[in-house]
Amino acid sequence: MPAVTTKHWLYQRYWRFISRYLDKRQPAATKVKLVQKLIFILPSRYGWWFLLLIILLYLLGTNYQNNLILLLSYLLLSLFLFSIAMCYHNMSGLTLCCNNVAEGYAQQQIDALITLSSKKQHFMLRFNFVGQPLPVVLQQLPAAVSLSLTAQRRGKYALPRIKISSQYPFGLWQAWSYIALEQHYWVYPAAASHSRQTSGVMPAIKQQRIVPSSDNLMPYRSGDSLRNLVWKRLARDPANPVVRQQHSAPETEPNWVVVAPASGDALERALCQACRQLLTLEQAGERYGLQLPHLTVPLSSGPAHLQRCLQELALC
């Protein structure tokens, strides 16, 4: 366990130093094109063994004065050096941008769509956010790639750097780059289940009022009010008087999701319950509003209204 902790601590110190260097070399931008100063190349593990083989062949050829072995070592060295240019050419010229704001819920996967463009073909590229273990491997360059990241806490965050790497064509060299795009993503509170009860949230209450509905005509009976008598019908048919009978139907008032002032775990539970209520009301197609301790979102409905309410919960 201490070894794991020490390794994690060393990695954090290393990445903090690298981040300061990258922030100066490539600050965040809306669109980034891979050029020479953004691409780093070093031999891969297989490349280092390949270089050791070349050195051994060269020493063997010089000791035994064998021209064929020397020629083979020169040929392998030429291939080794030529693969540097090929590896760089496969990475350079790629343009990345992110036009859509990613959004998701806490402790869940959030997908960010990265748009790719280039004037040439690219092969065997690996994409992943820094700190995310599972890269996306592309055999050929598509129009866009979806990268996943896991967010633990709600809020609004800057998109992490994207690591692009490749060992094309022979696996002797590894080229990589860390790209920062000027974009953010939203992490909403995790939606609580229906069965969970939270003291920090006032449940959405549907209030009802009585409104007149369509009128019904009924035969006149003794005791009916003369104000409801249909006089036009009476003029046409005096023997059969009718009255207009009004019925009242319940109409649902808009719903309010209220988050009471709280802090710590109580606030987080309240926000999770409010998130669930907002999703339920939106799915039912009803009008709803959000009342926070510092803000009130007016009554409305629709995807844009739901997005605004969830963003206010994330920033609460």
mmCIF file of C-alpha atoms in Angstrom:
data_model
loop_
_atom_site.group_PDB
_atom_site.id
_atom_site.type_symbol
_atom_site.label_atom_id
_atom_site.label_comp_id
_atom_site.label_asym_id
_atom_site.label_seq_id
_atom_site.Cartn_x
_atom_site.Cartn_y
_atom_site.Cartn_z
ATOM 1 C CA MET A 1 0.000 0.000 0.000
ATOM 2 C CA PRO A 2 2.759 2.575 0.791
ATOM 3 C CA ALA A 3 4.386 1.811 -2.568
ATOM 4 C CA VAL A 4 1.138 2.619 -4.380
ATOM 5 C CA THR A 5 0.756 5.858 -2.416
ATOM 6 C CA THR A 6 4.333 6.898 -3.174
ATOM 7 C CA LYS A 7 3.887 6.127 -6.853
ATOM 8 C CA HIS A 8 0.709 8.172 -6.977
ATOM 9 C CA TRP A 9 2.416 11.069 -5.190
ATOM 10 C CA LEU A 10 5.368 11.004 -7.588
ATOM 11 C CA TYR A 11 3.020 10.936 -10.568
ATOM 12 C CA GLN A 12 1.146 13.963 -9.257
ATOM 13 C CA ARG A 13 4.395 15.913 -8.787
ATOM 14 C CA TYR A 14 5.558 14.899 -12.252
ATOM 15 C CA TRP A 15 2.284 15.860 -13.926
ATOM 16 C CA ARG A 16 2.188 19.196 -12.052
ATOM 17 C CA PHE A 17 5.609 20.045 -13.463
ATOM 18 C CA ILE A 18 4.640 18.923 -16.977
ATOM 19 C CA SER A 19 1.385 20.897 -16.819
ATOM 20 C CA ARG A 20 3.209 24.151 -16.101
ATOM 21 C CA TYR A 21 5.461 23.504 -19.066
ATOM 22 C CA LEU A 22 2.550 22.635 -21.362
ATOM 23 C CA ASP A 23 0.529 25.679 -20.303
ATOM 24 C CA LYS A 24 3.327 27.894 -21.584
ATOM 25 C CA ARG A 25 3.992 25.867 -24.720
ATOM 26 C CA GLN A 26 0.351 25.286 -25.716
ATOM 27 C CA PRO A 27 -2.302 27.281 -23.874
ATOM 28 C CA ALA A 28 -5.928 26.255 -24.311
ATOM 29 C CA ALA A 29 -7.467 27.230 -27.673
ATOM 30 C CA THR A 30 -10.737 26.602 -29.491
ATOM 31 C CA LYS A 31 -8.919 24.868 -32.360
ATOM 32 C CA VAL A 32 -5.473 23.265 -32.239
ATOM 33 C CA LYS A 33 -3.365 21.949 -35.104
ATOM 34 C CA LEU A 34 -0.533 19.523 -34.390
ATOM 35 C CA VAL A 35 2.738 21.113 -35.467
ATOM 36 C CA GLN A 36 6.380 20.393 -34.705
ATOM 37 C CA LYS A 37 6.548 22.157 -31.326
ATOM 38 C CA LEU A 38 3.544 20.198 -30.012
ATOM 39 C CA ILE A 39 4.738 16.702 -30.947
ATOM 40 C CA PHE A 40 7.177 14.749 -28.786
ATOM 41 C CA ILE A 41 8.969 11.643 -30.076
ATOM 42 C CA LEU A 42 11.020 9.043 -28.205
ATOM 43 C CA PRO A 43 11.913 5.426 -28.946
ATOM 44 C CA SER A 44 9.405 2.893 -27.711
ATOM 45 C CA ARG A 45 10.415 -0.046 -25.536
ATOM 46 C CA TYR A 46 10.682 -2.161 -28.668
ATOM 47 C CA GLY A 47 12.694 0.647 -30.284
ATOM 48 C CA TRP A 48 15.289 0.647 -27.498
ATOM 49 C CA TRP A 49 15.811 -3.105 -27.941
ATOM 50 C CA PHE A 50 16.037 -2.571 -31.679
ATOM 51 C CA LEU A 51 18.736 0.089 -31.156
ATOM 52 C CA LEU A 52 20.647 -2.276 -28.856
ATOM 53 C CA LEU A 53 20.531 -4.909 -31.584
ATOM 54 C CA ILE A 54 22.017 -2.441 -34.083
ATOM 55 C CA ILE A 55 24.859 -1.610 -31.693
ATOM 56 C CA LEU A 56 25.618 -5.296 -31.084
ATOM 57 C CA LEU A 57 25.622 -6.023 -34.820
ATOM 58 C CA TYR A 58 27.947 -3.102 -35.452
ATOM 59 C CA LEU A 59 30.370 -4.253 -32.742
ATOM 60 C CA LEU A 60 30.226 -7.804 -34.051
ATOM 61 C CA GLY A 61 30.882 -6.645 -37.607
ATOM 62 C CA THR A 62 33.860 -4.476 -36.660
ATOM 63 C CA ASN A 63 35.459 -7.153 -34.456
ATOM 64 C CA TYR A 64 35.198 -9.836 -37.111
ATOM 65 C CA GLN A 65 35.612 -7.370 -40.021
ATOM 66 C CA ASN A 66 32.494 -8.779 -41.635
ATOM 67 C CA ASN A 67 31.118 -6.337 -44.209
ATOM 68 C CA LEU A 68 27.753 -8.117 -44.485
ATOM 69 C CA ILE A 69 27.063 -7.689 -40.764
ATOM 70 C CA LEU A 70 28.151 -4.046 -40.975
ATOM 71 C CA LEU A 71 25.872 -3.531 -43.978
ATOM 72 C CA LEU A 72 22.974 -5.098 -42.070
ATOM 73 C CA SER A 73 23.583 -2.813 -39.087
ATOM 74 C CA TYR A 74 23.652 0.249 -41.371
ATOM 75 C CA LEU A 75 20.447 -0.892 -43.066
ATOM 76 C CA LEU A 76 18.658 -1.349 -39.738
ATOM 77 C CA LEU A 77 19.935 2.016 -38.534
ATOM 78 C CA SER A 78 18.580 3.669 -41.685
ATOM 79 C CA LEU A 79 15.192 2.039 -41.060
ATOM 80 C CA PHE A 80 15.327 3.170 -37.445
ATOM 81 C CA LEU A 81 15.989 6.777 -38.410
ATOM 82 C CA PHE A 82 13.506 6.746 -41.291
ATOM 83 C CA SER A 83 10.730 5.672 -38.936
ATOM 84 C CA ILE A 84 11.194 8.943 -37.005
ATOM 85 C CA ALA A 85 10.059 10.942 -40.023
ATOM 86 C CA MET A 86 7.211 8.536 -40.709
ATOM 87 C CA CYS A 87 5.993 8.676 -37.108
ATOM 88 C CA TYR A 88 6.074 12.485 -37.086
ATOM 89 C CA HIS A 89 4.353 12.692 -40.493
ATOM 90 C CA ASN A 90 1.535 10.487 -39.205
ATOM 91 C CA MET A 91 0.838 12.907 -36.333
ATOM 92 C CA SER A 92 1.420 16.322 -37.876
ATOM 93 C CA GLY A 93 -1.324 18.302 -39.555
ATOM 94 C CA LEU A 94 -4.166 16.921 -37.431
ATOM 95 C CA THR A 95 -6.629 19.611 -36.272
ATOM 96 C CA LEU A 96 -8.835 19.191 -33.211
ATOM 97 C CA CYS A 97 -11.725 21.244 -31.876
ATOM 98 C CA CYS A 98 -14.670 20.740 -29.530
ATOM 99 C CA ASN A 99 -17.792 22.739 -30.373
ATOM 100 C CA ASN A 100 -20.324 20.957 -28.145
ATOM 101 C CA VAL A 101 -20.411 21.313 -24.381
ATOM 102 C CA ALA A 102 -20.347 17.899 -22.712
ATOM 103 C CA GLU A 103 -22.701 17.222 -19.811
ATOM 104 C CA GLY A 104 -23.494 14.340 -17.514
ATOM 105 C CA TYR A 105 -24.086 13.279 -13.929
ATOM 106 C CA ALA A 106 -21.700 12.769 -11.046
ATOM 107 C CA GLN A 107 -19.929 9.403 -10.811
ATOM 108 C CA GLN A 108 -20.959 8.516 -14.349
ATOM 109 C CA GLN A 109 -19.259 8.494 -17.740
ATOM 110 C CA ILE A 110 -19.402 11.800 -19.619
ATOM 111 C CA ASP A 111 -18.786 11.735 -23.366
ATOM 112 C CA ALA A 112 -17.125 14.679 -25.121
ATOM 113 C CA LEU A 113 -17.267 14.860 -28.920
ATOM 114 C CA ILE A 114 -13.959 15.960 -30.457
ATOM 115 C CA THR A 115 -14.038 17.015 -34.104
ATOM 116 C CA LEU A 116 -11.051 15.903 -36.218
ATOM 117 C CA SER A 117 -9.922 17.247 -39.581
ATOM 118 C CA SER A 118 -6.825 16.927 -41.747
ATOM 119 C CA LYS A 119 -5.688 17.165 -45.351
ATOM 120 C CA LYS A 120 -4.010 13.747 -45.263
ATOM 121 C CA GLN A 121 -4.538 10.264 -43.898
ATOM 122 C CA HIS A 122 -3.621 9.277 -40.353
ATOM 123 C CA PHE A 123 -3.329 5.739 -39.013
ATOM 124 C CA MET A 124 -3.258 4.004 -35.611
ATOM 125 C CA LEU A 125 -3.903 7.021 -33.411
ATOM 126 C CA ARG A 126 -4.789 6.667 -29.744
ATOM 127 C CA PHE A 127 -6.927 9.296 -27.974
ATOM 128 C CA ASN A 128 -7.730 9.681 -24.297
ATOM 129 C CA PHE A 129 -8.098 12.370 -21.681
ATOM 130 C CA VAL A 130 -5.168 12.700 -19.315
ATOM 131 C CA GLY A 131 -5.897 10.615 -16.235
ATOM 132 C CA GLN A 132 -8.429 8.388 -18.009
ATOM 133 C CA PRO A 133 -7.101 4.835 -18.444
ATOM 134 C CA LEU A 134 -9.047 3.619 -21.499
ATOM 135 C CA PRO A 135 -7.859 5.145 -24.789
ATOM 136 C CA VAL A 136 -9.766 5.121 -28.072
ATOM 137 C CA VAL A 137 -7.728 3.513 -30.883
ATOM 138 C CA LEU A 138 -8.529 4.663 -34.432
ATOM 139 C CA GLN A 139 -7.321 2.644 -37.383
ATOM 140 C CA GLN A 140 -8.139 5.536 -39.711
ATOM 141 C CA LEU A 141 -9.161 9.119 -39.088
ATOM 142 C CA PRO A 142 -12.948 9.654 -38.679
ATOM 143 C CA ALA A 143 -14.770 12.979 -38.686
ATOM 144 C CA ALA A 144 -15.109 12.959 -34.893
ATOM 145 C CA VAL A 145 -14.202 10.863 -31.883
ATOM 146 C CA SER A 146 -16.101 10.505 -28.607
ATOM 147 C CA LEU A 147 -13.888 10.479 -25.508
ATOM 148 C CA SER A 148 -15.133 9.469 -22.072
ATOM 149 C CA LEU A 149 -14.214 10.831 -18.673
ATOM 150 C CA THR A 150 -15.487 10.134 -15.181
ATOM 151 C CA ALA A 151 -16.413 13.057 -12.946
ATOM 152 C CA GLN A 152 -16.753 12.580 -9.200
ATOM 153 C CA ARG A 153 -18.265 15.906 -8.101
ATOM 154 C CA ARG A 154 -20.846 18.251 -9.554
ATOM 155 C CA GLY A 155 -19.807 21.558 -11.068
ATOM 156 C CA LYS A 156 -18.459 23.216 -14.189
ATOM 157 C CA TYR A 157 -14.957 22.146 -15.219
ATOM 158 C CA ALA A 158 -12.479 22.885 -17.959
ATOM 159 C CA LEU A 159 -11.991 20.031 -20.392
ATOM 160 C CA PRO A 160 -8.792 18.129 -19.463
ATOM 161 C CA ARG A 161 -5.917 17.791 -21.883
ATOM 162 C CA ILE A 162 -6.219 15.200 -24.617
ATOM 163 C CA LYS A 163 -3.326 12.824 -25.105
ATOM 164 C CA ILE A 164 -2.770 11.735 -28.718
ATOM 165 C CA SER A 165 -0.172 9.041 -29.328
ATOM 166 C CA SER A 166 0.939 6.717 -32.094
ATOM 167 C CA GLN A 167 3.674 4.163 -32.832
ATOM 168 C CA TYR A 168 2.937 3.975 -36.541
ATOM 169 C CA PRO A 169 4.437 2.560 -38.752
ATOM 170 C CA PHE A 170 6.897 0.062 -37.205
ATOM 171 C CA GLY A 171 6.441 0.573 -33.471
ATOM 172 C CA LEU A 172 10.062 1.705 -33.077
ATOM 173 C CA TRP A 173 9.182 5.253 -32.062
ATOM 174 C CA GLN A 174 6.323 6.680 -30.061
ATOM 175 C CA ALA A 175 4.986 10.139 -30.863
ATOM 176 C CA TRP A 176 2.570 11.868 -28.536
ATOM 177 C CA SER A 177 1.078 15.262 -27.828
ATOM 178 C CA TYR A 178 -1.005 16.855 -25.063
ATOM 179 C CA ILE A 179 -3.685 19.134 -26.476
ATOM 180 C CA ALA A 180 -5.713 21.636 -24.429
ATOM 181 C CA LEU A 181 -9.035 22.736 -25.947
ATOM 182 C CA GLU A 182 -10.826 25.828 -24.675
ATOM 183 C CA GLN A 183 -14.042 24.111 -23.692
ATOM 184 C CA HIS A 184 -15.797 23.091 -20.485
ATOM 185 C CA TYR A 185 -18.175 20.380 -19.367
ATOM 186 C CA TRP A 186 -20.992 20.205 -16.829
ATOM 187 C CA VAL A 187 -21.385 17.639 -14.071
ATOM 188 C CA TYR A 188 -24.898 17.566 -12.621
ATOM 189 C CA PRO A 189 -25.816 16.029 -9.251
ATOM 190 C CA ALA A 190 -26.470 12.313 -9.392
ATOM 191 C CA ALA A 191 -30.212 11.737 -9.725
ATOM 192 C CA ALA A 192 -31.565 10.156 -6.527
ATOM 193 C CA SER A 193 -33.972 7.238 -6.687
ATOM 194 C CA HIS A 194 -37.685 7.712 -6.056
ATOM 195 C CA SER A 195 -37.506 5.762 -2.804
ATOM 196 C CA ARG A 196 -34.868 8.019 -1.245
ATOM 197 C CA GLN A 197 -36.337 10.691 1.016
ATOM 198 C CA THR A 198 -34.433 13.886 1.649
ATOM 199 C CA SER A 199 -35.212 16.433 4.328
ATOM 200 C CA GLY A 200 -33.482 19.239 2.397
ATOM 201 C CA VAL A 201 -35.938 19.224 -0.499
ATOM 202 C CA MET A 202 -39.602 20.049 -0.439
ATOM 203 C CA PRO A 203 -41.263 17.531 -2.776
ATOM 204 C CA ALA A 204 -42.977 18.922 -5.834
ATOM 205 C CA ILE A 205 -46.645 19.408 -4.927
ATOM 206 C CA LYS A 206 -49.364 19.468 -7.547
ATOM 207 C CA GLN A 207 -52.013 21.971 -6.577
ATOM 208 C CA GLN A 208 -55.468 21.805 -8.106
ATOM 209 C CA ARG A 209 -58.024 24.480 -8.797
ATOM 210 C CA ILE A 210 -61.595 24.298 -10.104
ATOM 211 C CA VAL A 211 -62.150 25.691 -13.589
ATOM 212 C CA PRO A 212 -65.309 25.531 -15.664
ATOM 213 C CA SER A 213 -65.388 22.916 -18.355
ATOM 214 C CA SER A 214 -67.688 22.473 -21.329
ATOM 215 C CA ASP A 215 -71.407 23.025 -20.694
ATOM 216 C CA ASN A 216 -74.001 20.197 -20.745
ATOM 217 C CA LEU A 217 -77.680 20.620 -21.543
ATOM 218 C CA MET A 218 -80.086 18.872 -19.186
ATOM 219 C CA PRO A 219 -83.916 18.845 -19.006
ATOM 220 C CA TYR A 220 -85.338 21.491 -16.713
ATOM 221 C CA ARG A 221 -86.332 20.279 -13.261
ATOM 222 C CA SER A 222 -88.136 22.036 -10.510
ATOM 223 C CA GLY A 223 -85.720 24.071 -8.444
ATOM 224 C CA ASP A 224 -83.141 24.720 -11.239
ATOM 225 C CA SER A 225 -81.955 28.285 -11.473
ATOM 226 C CA LEU A 226 -83.579 30.360 -14.167
ATOM 227 C CA ARG A 227 -80.215 31.898 -14.981
ATOM 228 C CA ASN A 228 -79.145 28.554 -16.496
ATOM 229 C CA LEU A 229 -82.257 28.267 -18.642
ATOM 230 C CA VAL A 230 -81.536 28.164 -22.390
ATOM 231 C CA TRP A 231 -83.984 30.747 -23.633
ATOM 232 C CA LYS A 232 -83.292 30.201 -27.337
ATOM 233 C CA ARG A 233 -84.177 26.517 -26.998
ATOM 234 C CA LEU A 234 -87.250 27.470 -24.990
ATOM 235 C CA ALA A 235 -88.413 29.790 -27.787
ATOM 236 C CA ARG A 236 -88.187 26.974 -30.327
ATOM 237 C CA ASP A 237 -89.631 24.257 -28.113
ATOM 238 C CA PRO A 238 -91.617 25.660 -25.193
ATOM 239 C CA ALA A 239 -92.795 22.209 -24.119
ATOM 240 C CA ASN A 240 -89.265 20.949 -23.397
ATOM 241 C CA PRO A 241 -87.232 23.536 -21.488
ATOM 242 C CA VAL A 242 -83.558 22.763 -20.901
ATOM 243 C CA VAL A 243 -80.935 24.230 -18.598
ATOM 244 C CA ARG A 244 -77.210 24.602 -19.040
ATOM 245 C CA GLN A 245 -75.424 22.562 -16.366
ATOM 246 C CA GLN A 246 -71.832 23.531 -15.625
ATOM 247 C CA HIS A 247 -69.279 21.011 -14.370
ATOM 248 C CA SER A 248 -65.946 21.813 -12.850
ATOM 249 C CA ALA A 249 -62.767 19.893 -13.669
ATOM 250 C CA PRO A 250 -59.546 19.934 -11.736
ATOM 251 C CA GLU A 251 -56.601 21.651 -13.423
ATOM 252 C CA THR A 252 -53.036 21.048 -12.311
ATOM 253 C CA GLU A 253 -51.018 24.034 -11.215
ATOM 254 C CA PRO A 254 -47.312 24.235 -12.213
ATOM 255 C CA ASN A 255 -44.836 22.473 -9.929
ATOM 256 C CA TRP A 256 -42.042 24.014 -7.909
ATOM 257 C CA VAL A 257 -38.909 22.115 -6.896
ATOM 258 C CA VAL A 258 -37.618 23.797 -3.755
ATOM 259 C CA VAL A 259 -34.146 23.291 -2.266
ATOM 260 C CA ALA A 260 -33.942 24.498 1.321
ATOM 261 C CA PRO A 261 -30.725 26.081 2.651
ATOM 262 C CA ALA A 262 -28.273 23.384 3.726
ATOM 263 C CA SER A 263 -24.589 22.495 3.617
ATOM 264 C CA GLY A 264 -22.315 19.494 3.421
ATOM 265 C CA ASP A 265 -23.839 16.082 2.856
ATOM 266 C CA ALA A 266 -27.346 17.389 3.480
ATOM 267 C CA LEU A 267 -26.984 19.800 0.560
ATOM 268 C CA GLU A 268 -25.662 17.074 -1.730
ATOM 269 C CA ARG A 269 -28.583 14.778 -0.889
ATOM 270 C CA ALA A 270 -31.022 17.627 -1.440
ATOM 271 C CA LEU A 271 -29.548 18.437 -4.841
ATOM 272 C CA CYS A 272 -29.664 14.790 -5.903
ATOM 273 C CA GLN A 273 -33.337 14.569 -4.978
ATOM 274 C CA ALA A 274 -34.096 17.844 -6.768
ATOM 275 C CA CYS A 275 -32.326 16.564 -9.876
ATOM 276 C CA ARG A 276 -34.522 13.479 -9.873
ATOM 277 C CA GLN A 277 -37.658 15.562 -9.491
ATOM 278 C CA LEU A 278 -36.688 17.811 -12.395
ATOM 279 C CA LEU A 279 -36.111 14.833 -14.659
ATOM 280 C CA THR A 280 -39.452 13.301 -13.660
ATOM 281 C CA LEU A 281 -41.387 16.517 -14.303
ATOM 282 C CA GLU A 282 -39.703 17.065 -17.660
ATOM 283 C CA GLN A 283 -40.444 13.509 -18.717
ATOM 284 C CA ALA A 284 -44.111 14.020 -17.775
ATOM 285 C CA GLY A 285 -44.264 17.164 -19.940
ATOM 286 C CA GLU A 286 -45.348 19.465 -17.088
ATOM 287 C CA ARG A 287 -44.386 23.028 -16.288
ATOM 288 C CA TYR A 288 -42.042 23.423 -13.358
ATOM 289 C CA GLY A 289 -39.718 25.880 -11.702
ATOM 290 C CA LEU A 290 -36.718 25.749 -9.383
ATOM 291 C CA GLN A 291 -36.296 27.634 -6.131
ATOM 292 C CA LEU A 292 -32.790 27.751 -4.673
ATOM 293 C CA PRO A 293 -31.651 29.714 -1.614
ATOM 294 C CA HIS A 294 -30.001 32.337 -3.840
ATOM 295 C CA LEU A 295 -31.927 32.034 -7.115
ATOM 296 C CA THR A 296 -35.349 31.280 -8.589
ATOM 297 C CA VAL A 297 -35.748 29.857 -12.088
ATOM 298 C CA PRO A 298 -39.145 30.837 -13.542
ATOM 299 C CA LEU A 299 -41.773 28.297 -14.535
ATOM 300 C CA SER A 300 -41.300 26.727 -17.932
ATOM 301 C CA SER A 301 -40.648 23.391 -19.630
ATOM 302 C CA GLY A 302 -38.559 21.878 -22.389
ATOM 303 C CA PRO A 303 -34.945 20.681 -22.825
ATOM 304 C CA ALA A 304 -33.441 24.183 -22.596
ATOM 305 C CA HIS A 305 -35.276 24.890 -19.342
ATOM 306 C CA LEU A 306 -34.217 21.529 -17.900
ATOM 307 C CA GLN A 307 -30.603 22.206 -18.842
ATOM 308 C CA ARG A 308 -30.647 25.579 -17.106
ATOM 309 C CA CYS A 309 -32.153 24.096 -13.943
ATOM 310 C CA LEU A 310 -29.567 21.310 -13.853
ATOM 311 C CA GLN A 311 -26.751 23.805 -14.371
ATOM 312 C CA GLU A 312 -27.992 25.876 -11.451
ATOM 313 C CA LEU A 313 -28.020 22.738 -9.316
ATOM 314 C CA ALA A 314 -24.450 21.990 -10.375
ATOM 315 C CA LEU A 315 -23.297 25.455 -9.311
ATOM 316 C CA CYS A 316 -25.318 25.581 -6.099
#
